[in-house]
CSV table of C-alpha atoms in Angstrom, one decimal:
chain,number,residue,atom,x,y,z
S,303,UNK,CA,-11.5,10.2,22.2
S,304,UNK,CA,-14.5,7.7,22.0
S,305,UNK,CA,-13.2,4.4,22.3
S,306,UNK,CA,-15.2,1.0,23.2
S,307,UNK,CA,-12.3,-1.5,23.0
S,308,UNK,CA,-8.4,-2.1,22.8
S,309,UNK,CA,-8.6,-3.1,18.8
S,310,UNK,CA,-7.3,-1.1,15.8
S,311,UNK,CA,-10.7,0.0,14.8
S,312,UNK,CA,-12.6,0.1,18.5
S,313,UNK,CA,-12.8,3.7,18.6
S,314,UNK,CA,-14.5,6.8,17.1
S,315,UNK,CA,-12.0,8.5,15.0
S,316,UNK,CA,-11.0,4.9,13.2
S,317,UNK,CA,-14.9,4.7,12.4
S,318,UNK,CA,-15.2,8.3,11.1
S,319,UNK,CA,-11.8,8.5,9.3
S,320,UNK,CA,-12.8,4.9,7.1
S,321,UNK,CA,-15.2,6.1,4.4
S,322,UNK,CA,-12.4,9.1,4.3
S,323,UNK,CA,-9.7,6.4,3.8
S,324,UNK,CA,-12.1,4.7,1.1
S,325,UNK,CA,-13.0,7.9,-0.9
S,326,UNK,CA,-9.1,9.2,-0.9
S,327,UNK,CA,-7.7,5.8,-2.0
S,328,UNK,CA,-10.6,5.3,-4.7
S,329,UNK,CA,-10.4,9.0,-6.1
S,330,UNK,CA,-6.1,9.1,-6.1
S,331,UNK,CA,-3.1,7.5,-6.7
S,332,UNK,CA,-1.7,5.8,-2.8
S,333,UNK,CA,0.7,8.9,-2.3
S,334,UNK,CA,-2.0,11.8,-3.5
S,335,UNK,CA,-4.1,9.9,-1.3
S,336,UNK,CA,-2.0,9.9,1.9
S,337,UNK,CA,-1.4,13.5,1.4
S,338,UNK,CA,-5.1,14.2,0.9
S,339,UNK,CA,-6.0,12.1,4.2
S,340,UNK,CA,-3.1,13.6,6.1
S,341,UNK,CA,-4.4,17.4,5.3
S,342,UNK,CA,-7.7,16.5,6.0
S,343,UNK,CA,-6.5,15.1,9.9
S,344,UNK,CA,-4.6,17.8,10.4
S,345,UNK,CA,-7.6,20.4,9.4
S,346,UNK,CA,-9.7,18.5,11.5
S,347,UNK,CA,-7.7,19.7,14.3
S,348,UNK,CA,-5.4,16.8,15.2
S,349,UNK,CA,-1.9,16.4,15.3
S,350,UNK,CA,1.3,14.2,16.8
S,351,UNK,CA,0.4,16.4,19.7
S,352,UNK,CA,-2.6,14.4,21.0
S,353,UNK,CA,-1.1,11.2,20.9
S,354,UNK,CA,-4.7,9.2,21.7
S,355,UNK,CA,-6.0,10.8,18.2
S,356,UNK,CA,-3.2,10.6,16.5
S,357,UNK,CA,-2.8,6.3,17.2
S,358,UNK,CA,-6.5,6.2,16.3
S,359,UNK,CA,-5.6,7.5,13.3
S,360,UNK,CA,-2.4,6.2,12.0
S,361,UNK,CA,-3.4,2.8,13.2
S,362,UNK,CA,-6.1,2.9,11.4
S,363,UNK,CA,-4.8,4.3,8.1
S,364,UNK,CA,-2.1,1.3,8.3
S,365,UNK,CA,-4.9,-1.3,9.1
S,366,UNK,CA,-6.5,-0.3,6.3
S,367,UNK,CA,-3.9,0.3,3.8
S,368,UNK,CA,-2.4,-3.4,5.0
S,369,UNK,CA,-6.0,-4.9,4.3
S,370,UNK,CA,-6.2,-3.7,1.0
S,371,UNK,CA,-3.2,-4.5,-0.3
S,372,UNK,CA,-1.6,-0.5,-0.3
S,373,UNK,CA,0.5,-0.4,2.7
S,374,UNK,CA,3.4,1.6,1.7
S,375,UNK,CA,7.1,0.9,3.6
S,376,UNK,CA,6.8,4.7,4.8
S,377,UNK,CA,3.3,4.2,6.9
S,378,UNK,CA,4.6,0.6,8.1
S,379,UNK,CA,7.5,1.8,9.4
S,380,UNK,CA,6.3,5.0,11.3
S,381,UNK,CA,3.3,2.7,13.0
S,382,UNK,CA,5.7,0.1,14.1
S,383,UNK,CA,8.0,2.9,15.3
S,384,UNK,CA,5.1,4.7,17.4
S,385,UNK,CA,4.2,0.8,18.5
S,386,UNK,CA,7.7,0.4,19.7
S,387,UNK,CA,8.1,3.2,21.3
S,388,UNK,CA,5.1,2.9,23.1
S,389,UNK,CA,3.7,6.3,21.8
S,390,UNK,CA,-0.1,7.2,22.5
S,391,UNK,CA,0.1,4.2,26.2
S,392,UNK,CA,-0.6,7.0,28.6
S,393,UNK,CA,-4.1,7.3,28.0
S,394,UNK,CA,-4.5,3.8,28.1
S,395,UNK,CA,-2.1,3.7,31.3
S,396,UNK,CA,-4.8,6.0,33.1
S,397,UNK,CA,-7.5,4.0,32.2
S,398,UNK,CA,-6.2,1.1,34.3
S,399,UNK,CA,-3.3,-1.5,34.1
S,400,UNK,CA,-6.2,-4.2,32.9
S,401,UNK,CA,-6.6,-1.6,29.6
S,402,UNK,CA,-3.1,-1.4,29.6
S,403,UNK,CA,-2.2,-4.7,28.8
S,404,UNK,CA,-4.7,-5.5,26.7
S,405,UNK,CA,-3.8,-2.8,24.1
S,406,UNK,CA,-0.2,-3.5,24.8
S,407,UNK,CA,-1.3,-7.0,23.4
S,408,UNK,CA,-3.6,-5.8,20.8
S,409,UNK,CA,-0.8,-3.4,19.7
S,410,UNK,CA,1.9,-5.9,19.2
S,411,UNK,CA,-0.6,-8.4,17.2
S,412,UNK,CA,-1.1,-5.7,15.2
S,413,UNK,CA,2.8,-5.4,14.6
S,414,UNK,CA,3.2,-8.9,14.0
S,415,UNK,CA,0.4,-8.5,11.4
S,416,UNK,CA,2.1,-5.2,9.9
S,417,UNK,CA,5.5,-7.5,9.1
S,418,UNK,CA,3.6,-10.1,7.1
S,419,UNK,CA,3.6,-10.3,3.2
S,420,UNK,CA,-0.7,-8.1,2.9
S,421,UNK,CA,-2.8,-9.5,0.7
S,422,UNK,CA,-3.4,-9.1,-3.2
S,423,UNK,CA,-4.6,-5.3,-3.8
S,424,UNK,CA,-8.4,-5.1,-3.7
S,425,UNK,CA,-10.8,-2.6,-5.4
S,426,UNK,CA,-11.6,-0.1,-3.2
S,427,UNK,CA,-15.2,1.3,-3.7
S,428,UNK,CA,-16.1,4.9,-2.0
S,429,UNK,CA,-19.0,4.6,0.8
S,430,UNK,CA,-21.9,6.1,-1.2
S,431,UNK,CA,-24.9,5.5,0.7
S,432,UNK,CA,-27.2,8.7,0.7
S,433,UNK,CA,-30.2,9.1,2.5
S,434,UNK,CA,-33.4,9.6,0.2
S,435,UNK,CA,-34.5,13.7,0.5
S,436,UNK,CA,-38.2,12.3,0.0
S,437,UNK,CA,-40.4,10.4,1.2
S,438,UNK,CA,-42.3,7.6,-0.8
S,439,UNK,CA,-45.0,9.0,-2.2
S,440,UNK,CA,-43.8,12.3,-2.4
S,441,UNK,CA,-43.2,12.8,-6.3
């Protein structure tokens, strides 16, 4: 796990997993999606079982679901649940009680924000920025 901060998003597998999240929810329905994004995780080698991945992810999927306007009951409920249980704090634990506390408080802002009415849906619009194969000048 690459991670550079306590927040939803300050870590490597939020960052890599968003243009997933964007494609999935732009190409399918919220539930085809989910099921698309959740096979993809899982192929990608990651499980309940490595519960610092597995918060990255899920976290992340909820933040941006809840941003968009898409959170369904089914993904609010199992983040809260893994926030109230405190599922995925030993890593943090180990890096120090100062890192501790401050996803601890990162974590519940995040549940308060989970609880609240989320916005209007929004468009969601796939990440297609591809690098050019030539040169200018070339053709």
């Amino acid at each position: 796990m690459g991670s550079w901060g306590a927040g939803i998003s300050g870590n490597d597998t939020a960052m890599d997993l968003r243009s997933e999240y964007q494609a999935a929810f732009y190409y399918f329905d919220v539930e085809t999606a989910l099921e698309k994004i959740d096979g993809y995780v899982r192929k990608e080698g990651f499980d309940e079982s490595d519960e610092g991945e597995w918060c990255d992810y899920y976290y992340s999927l909820a933040d941006f679901m809840w941003k968009k306007g898409i959170l369904t009951d089914g993904v609010r409920d199992r983040a809260i649940e893994m926030i109230d249980s405190g599922f995925g704090l030993d890593i943090w634990e180990e890096t120090g009680k100062a890192a501790l506390k401050e996803r601890k408080k990162v974590l519940e802002k995040f549940r308060e924000k989970l609880c609240t009415p989320q916005p209007a849906k929004k468009k969601i619009k796939p990440n297609v920025h591809l690098e050019p194969i030539f040169n200018a000048g070339d053709i």
